[in-house]
PDB file of C-alpha atoms in Angstrom:
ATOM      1  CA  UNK A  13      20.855  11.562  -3.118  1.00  0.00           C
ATOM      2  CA  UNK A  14      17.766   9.690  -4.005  1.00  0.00           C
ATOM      3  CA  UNK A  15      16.168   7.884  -1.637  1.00  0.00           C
ATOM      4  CA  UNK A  16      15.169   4.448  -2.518  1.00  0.00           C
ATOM      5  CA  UNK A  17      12.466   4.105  -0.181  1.00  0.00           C
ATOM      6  CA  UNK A  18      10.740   6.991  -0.774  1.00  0.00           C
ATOM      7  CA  UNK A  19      10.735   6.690  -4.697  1.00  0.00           C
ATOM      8  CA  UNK A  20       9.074   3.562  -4.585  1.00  0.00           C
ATOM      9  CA  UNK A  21       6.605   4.904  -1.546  1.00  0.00           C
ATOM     10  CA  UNK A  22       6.250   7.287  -4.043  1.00  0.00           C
ATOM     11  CA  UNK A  23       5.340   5.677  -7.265  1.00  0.00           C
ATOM     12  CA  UNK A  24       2.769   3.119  -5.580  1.00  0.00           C
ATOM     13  CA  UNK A  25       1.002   6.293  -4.299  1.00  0.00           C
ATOM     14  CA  UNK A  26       0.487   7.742  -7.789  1.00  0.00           C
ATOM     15  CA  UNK A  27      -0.451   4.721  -9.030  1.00  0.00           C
ATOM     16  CA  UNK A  28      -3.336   4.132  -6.107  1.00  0.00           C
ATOM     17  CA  UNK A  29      -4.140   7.790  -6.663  1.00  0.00           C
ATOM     18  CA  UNK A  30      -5.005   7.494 -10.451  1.00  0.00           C
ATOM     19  CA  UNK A  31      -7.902   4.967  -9.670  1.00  0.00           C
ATOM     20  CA  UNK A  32      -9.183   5.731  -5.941  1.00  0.00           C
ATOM     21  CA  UNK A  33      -9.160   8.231  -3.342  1.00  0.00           C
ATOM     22  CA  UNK A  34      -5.408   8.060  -1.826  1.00  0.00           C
ATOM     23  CA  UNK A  35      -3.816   9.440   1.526  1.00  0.00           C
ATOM     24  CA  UNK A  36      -0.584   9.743   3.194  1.00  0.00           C
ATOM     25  CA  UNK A  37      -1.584   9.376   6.138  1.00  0.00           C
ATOM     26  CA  UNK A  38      -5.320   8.724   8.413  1.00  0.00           C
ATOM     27  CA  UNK A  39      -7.755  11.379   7.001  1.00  0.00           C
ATOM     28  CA  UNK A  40      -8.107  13.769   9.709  1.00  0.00           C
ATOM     29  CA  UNK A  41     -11.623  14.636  11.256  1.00  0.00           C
ATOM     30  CA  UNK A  42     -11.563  18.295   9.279  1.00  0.00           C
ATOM     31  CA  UNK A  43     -11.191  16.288   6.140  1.00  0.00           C
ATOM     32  CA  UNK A  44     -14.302  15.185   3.835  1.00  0.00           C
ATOM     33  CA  UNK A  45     -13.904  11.411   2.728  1.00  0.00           C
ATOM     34  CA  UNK A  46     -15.587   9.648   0.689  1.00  0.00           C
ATOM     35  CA  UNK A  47     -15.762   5.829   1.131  1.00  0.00           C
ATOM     36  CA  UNK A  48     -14.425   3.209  -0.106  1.00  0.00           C
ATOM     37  CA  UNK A  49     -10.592   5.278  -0.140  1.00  0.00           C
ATOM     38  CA  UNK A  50      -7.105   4.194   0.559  1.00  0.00           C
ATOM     39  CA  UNK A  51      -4.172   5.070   2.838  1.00  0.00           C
ATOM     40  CA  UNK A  52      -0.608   4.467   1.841  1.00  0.00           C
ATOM     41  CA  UNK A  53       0.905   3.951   5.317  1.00  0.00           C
ATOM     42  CA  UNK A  54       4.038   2.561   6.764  1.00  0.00           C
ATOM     43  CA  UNK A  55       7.095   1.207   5.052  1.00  0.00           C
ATOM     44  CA  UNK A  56       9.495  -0.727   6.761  1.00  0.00           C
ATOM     45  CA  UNK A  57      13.202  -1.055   4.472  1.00  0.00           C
ATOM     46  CA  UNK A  58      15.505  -4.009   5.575  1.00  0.00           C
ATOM     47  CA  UNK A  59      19.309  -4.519   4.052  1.00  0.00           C
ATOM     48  CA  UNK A  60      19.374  -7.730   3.327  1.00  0.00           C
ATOM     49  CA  UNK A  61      23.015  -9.262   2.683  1.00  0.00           C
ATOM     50  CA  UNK A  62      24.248 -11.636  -0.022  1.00  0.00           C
ATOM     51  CA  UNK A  63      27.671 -13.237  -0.644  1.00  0.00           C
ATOM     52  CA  UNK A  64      29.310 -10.523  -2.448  1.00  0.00           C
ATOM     53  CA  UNK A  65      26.493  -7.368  -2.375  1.00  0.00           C
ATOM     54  CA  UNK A  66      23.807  -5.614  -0.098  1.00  0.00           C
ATOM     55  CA  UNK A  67      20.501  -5.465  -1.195  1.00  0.00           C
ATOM     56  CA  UNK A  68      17.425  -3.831   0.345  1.00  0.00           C
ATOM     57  CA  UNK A  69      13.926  -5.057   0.714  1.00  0.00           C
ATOM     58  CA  UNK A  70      11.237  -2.415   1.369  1.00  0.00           C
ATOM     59  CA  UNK A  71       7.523  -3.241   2.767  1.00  0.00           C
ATOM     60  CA  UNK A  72       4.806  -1.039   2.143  1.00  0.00           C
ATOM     61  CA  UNK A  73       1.417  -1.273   3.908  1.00  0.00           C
ATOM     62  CA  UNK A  74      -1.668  -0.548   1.979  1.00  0.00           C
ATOM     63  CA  UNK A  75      -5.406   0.060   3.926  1.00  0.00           C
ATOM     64  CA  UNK A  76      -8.720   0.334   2.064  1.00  0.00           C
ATOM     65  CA  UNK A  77     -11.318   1.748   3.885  1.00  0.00           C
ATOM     66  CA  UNK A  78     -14.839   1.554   3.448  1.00  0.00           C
ATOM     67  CA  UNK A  79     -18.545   1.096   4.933  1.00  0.00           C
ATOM     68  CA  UNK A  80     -19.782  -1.928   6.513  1.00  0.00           C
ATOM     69  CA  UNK A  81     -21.630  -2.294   3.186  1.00  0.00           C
ATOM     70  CA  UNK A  82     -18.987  -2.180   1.129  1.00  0.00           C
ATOM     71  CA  UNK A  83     -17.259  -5.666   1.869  1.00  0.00           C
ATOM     72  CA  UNK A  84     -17.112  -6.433  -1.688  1.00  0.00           C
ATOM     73  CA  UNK A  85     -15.680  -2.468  -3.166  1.00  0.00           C
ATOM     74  CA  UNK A  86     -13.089  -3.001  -0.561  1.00  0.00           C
ATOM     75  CA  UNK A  87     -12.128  -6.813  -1.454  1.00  0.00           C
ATOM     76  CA  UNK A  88     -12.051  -5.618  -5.111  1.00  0.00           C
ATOM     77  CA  UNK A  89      -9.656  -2.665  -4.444  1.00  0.00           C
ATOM     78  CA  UNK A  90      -7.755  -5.255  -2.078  1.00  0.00           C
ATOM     79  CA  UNK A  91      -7.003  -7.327  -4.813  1.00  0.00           C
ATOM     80  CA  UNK A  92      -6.627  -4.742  -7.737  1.00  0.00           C
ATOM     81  CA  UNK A  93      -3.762  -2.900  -5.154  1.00  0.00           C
ATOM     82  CA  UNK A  94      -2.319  -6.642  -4.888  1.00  0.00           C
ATOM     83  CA  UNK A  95      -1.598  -6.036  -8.537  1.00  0.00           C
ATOM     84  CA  UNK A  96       0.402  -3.530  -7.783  1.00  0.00           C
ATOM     85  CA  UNK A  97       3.538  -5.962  -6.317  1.00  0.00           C
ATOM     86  CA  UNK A  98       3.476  -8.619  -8.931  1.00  0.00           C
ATOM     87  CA  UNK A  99       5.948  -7.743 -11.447  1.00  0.00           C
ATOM     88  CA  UNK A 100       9.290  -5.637 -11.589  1.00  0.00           C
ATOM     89  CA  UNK A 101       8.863  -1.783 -10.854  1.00  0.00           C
ATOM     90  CA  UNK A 102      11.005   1.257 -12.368  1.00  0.00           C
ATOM     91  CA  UNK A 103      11.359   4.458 -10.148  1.00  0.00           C
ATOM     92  CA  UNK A 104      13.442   7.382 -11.599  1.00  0.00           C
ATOM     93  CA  UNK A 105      16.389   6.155  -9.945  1.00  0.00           C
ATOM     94  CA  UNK A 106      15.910   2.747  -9.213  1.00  0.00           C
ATOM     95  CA  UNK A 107      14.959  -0.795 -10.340  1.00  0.00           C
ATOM     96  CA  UNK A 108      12.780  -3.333  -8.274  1.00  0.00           C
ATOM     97  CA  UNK A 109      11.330  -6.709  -7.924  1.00  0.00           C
ATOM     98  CA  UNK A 110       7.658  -7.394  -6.513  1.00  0.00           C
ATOM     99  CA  UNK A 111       7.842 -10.051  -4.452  1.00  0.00           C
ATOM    100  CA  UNK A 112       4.367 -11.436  -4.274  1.00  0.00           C
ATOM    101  CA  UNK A 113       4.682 -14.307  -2.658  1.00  0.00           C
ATOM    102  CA  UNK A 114       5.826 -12.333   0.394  1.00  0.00           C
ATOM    103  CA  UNK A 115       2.582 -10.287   0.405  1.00  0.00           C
ATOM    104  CA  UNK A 116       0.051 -10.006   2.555  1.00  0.00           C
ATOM    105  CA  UNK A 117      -3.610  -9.539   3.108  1.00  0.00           C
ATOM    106  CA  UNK A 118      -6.287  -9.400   5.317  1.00  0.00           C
ATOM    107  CA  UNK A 119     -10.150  -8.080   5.369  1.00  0.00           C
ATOM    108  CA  UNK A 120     -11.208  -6.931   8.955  1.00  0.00           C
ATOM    109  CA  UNK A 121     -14.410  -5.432  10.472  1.00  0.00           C
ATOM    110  CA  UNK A 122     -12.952  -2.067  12.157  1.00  0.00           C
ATOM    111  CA  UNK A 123     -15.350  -0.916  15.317  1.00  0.00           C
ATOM    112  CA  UNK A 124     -12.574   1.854  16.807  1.00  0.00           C
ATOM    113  CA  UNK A 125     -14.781   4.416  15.797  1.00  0.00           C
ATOM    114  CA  UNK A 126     -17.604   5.260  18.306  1.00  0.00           C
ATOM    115  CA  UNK A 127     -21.022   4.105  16.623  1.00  0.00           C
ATOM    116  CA  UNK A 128     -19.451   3.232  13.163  1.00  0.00           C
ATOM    117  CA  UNK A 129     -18.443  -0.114  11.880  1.00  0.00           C
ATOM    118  CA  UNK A 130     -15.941   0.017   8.804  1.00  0.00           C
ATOM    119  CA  UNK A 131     -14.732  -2.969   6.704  1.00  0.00           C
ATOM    120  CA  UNK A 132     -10.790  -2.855   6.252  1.00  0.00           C
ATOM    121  CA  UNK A 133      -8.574  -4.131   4.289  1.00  0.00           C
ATOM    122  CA  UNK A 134      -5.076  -4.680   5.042  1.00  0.00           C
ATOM    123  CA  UNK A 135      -2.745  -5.598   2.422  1.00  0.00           C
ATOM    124  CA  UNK A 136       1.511  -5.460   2.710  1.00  0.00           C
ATOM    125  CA  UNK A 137       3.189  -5.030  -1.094  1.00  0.00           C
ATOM    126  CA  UNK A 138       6.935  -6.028  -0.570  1.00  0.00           C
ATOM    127  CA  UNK A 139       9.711  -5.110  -3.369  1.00  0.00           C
ATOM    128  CA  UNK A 140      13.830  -6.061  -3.702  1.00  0.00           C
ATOM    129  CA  UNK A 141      15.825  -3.269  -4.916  1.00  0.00           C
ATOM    130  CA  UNK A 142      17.749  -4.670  -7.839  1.00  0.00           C
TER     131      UNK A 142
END
């Protein structure tokens, strides 16, 4: 069995990968990075139910990651990403819809790590399984 979720966590990750540096998860402090780069984090899936069928409705969370001087890369990539959830999506196995009105995004100034200051943007792609 093919897991919806994962198929479409799956295809937005090759997708970001083709154009910029893409995770799976936090780069780790033994790995080199190179900034601006993007994780594809968490995904939340929610069955959603309708008078006579059961849909699903999967959220993925998107963060771009660069230097404080790099407000603008990371806007750009923001947006470009944004792209991403617009228009209907075909897996291997599955069919969806981007919702974009139902996206999100934010741009933040990021000061967890000591003597560093990061912009970060924050952006939520959410898709219907048709």
């Amino acid at each position: 069995m093919y897991s919806p979720n994962e198929e479409i966590y799956d295809f937005i990750f090759a997708q970001v990968k083709k154009k910029y540096p893409a995770f799976d998860h936090p780069p780790q402090k033994n790995e080199t990075v190179t900034y601006p780069y993007v994780v594809i984090d968490d995904t939340q899936s929610i069955m959603t139910g309708y008078k006579d069928a059961t849909g699903l409705r999967t959220t993925l969370t998107l963060h771009v990651w660069g230097k404080v001087n790099q407000r603008k890369q990371v806007t750009r990539i923001v947006d470009d990403l944004r792209r991403l959830g617009m228009n209907g999506v075909r897996t291997n196995h599955y069919t969806w819809q981007g919702r974009p009105n139902e996206q999100e995004q934010q741009l933040l100034t990021d000061t967890s790590v000591p003597n560093t200051v990061l912009k970060h943007g924050y952006l939520t792609l959410v898709f219907d399984l048709k």
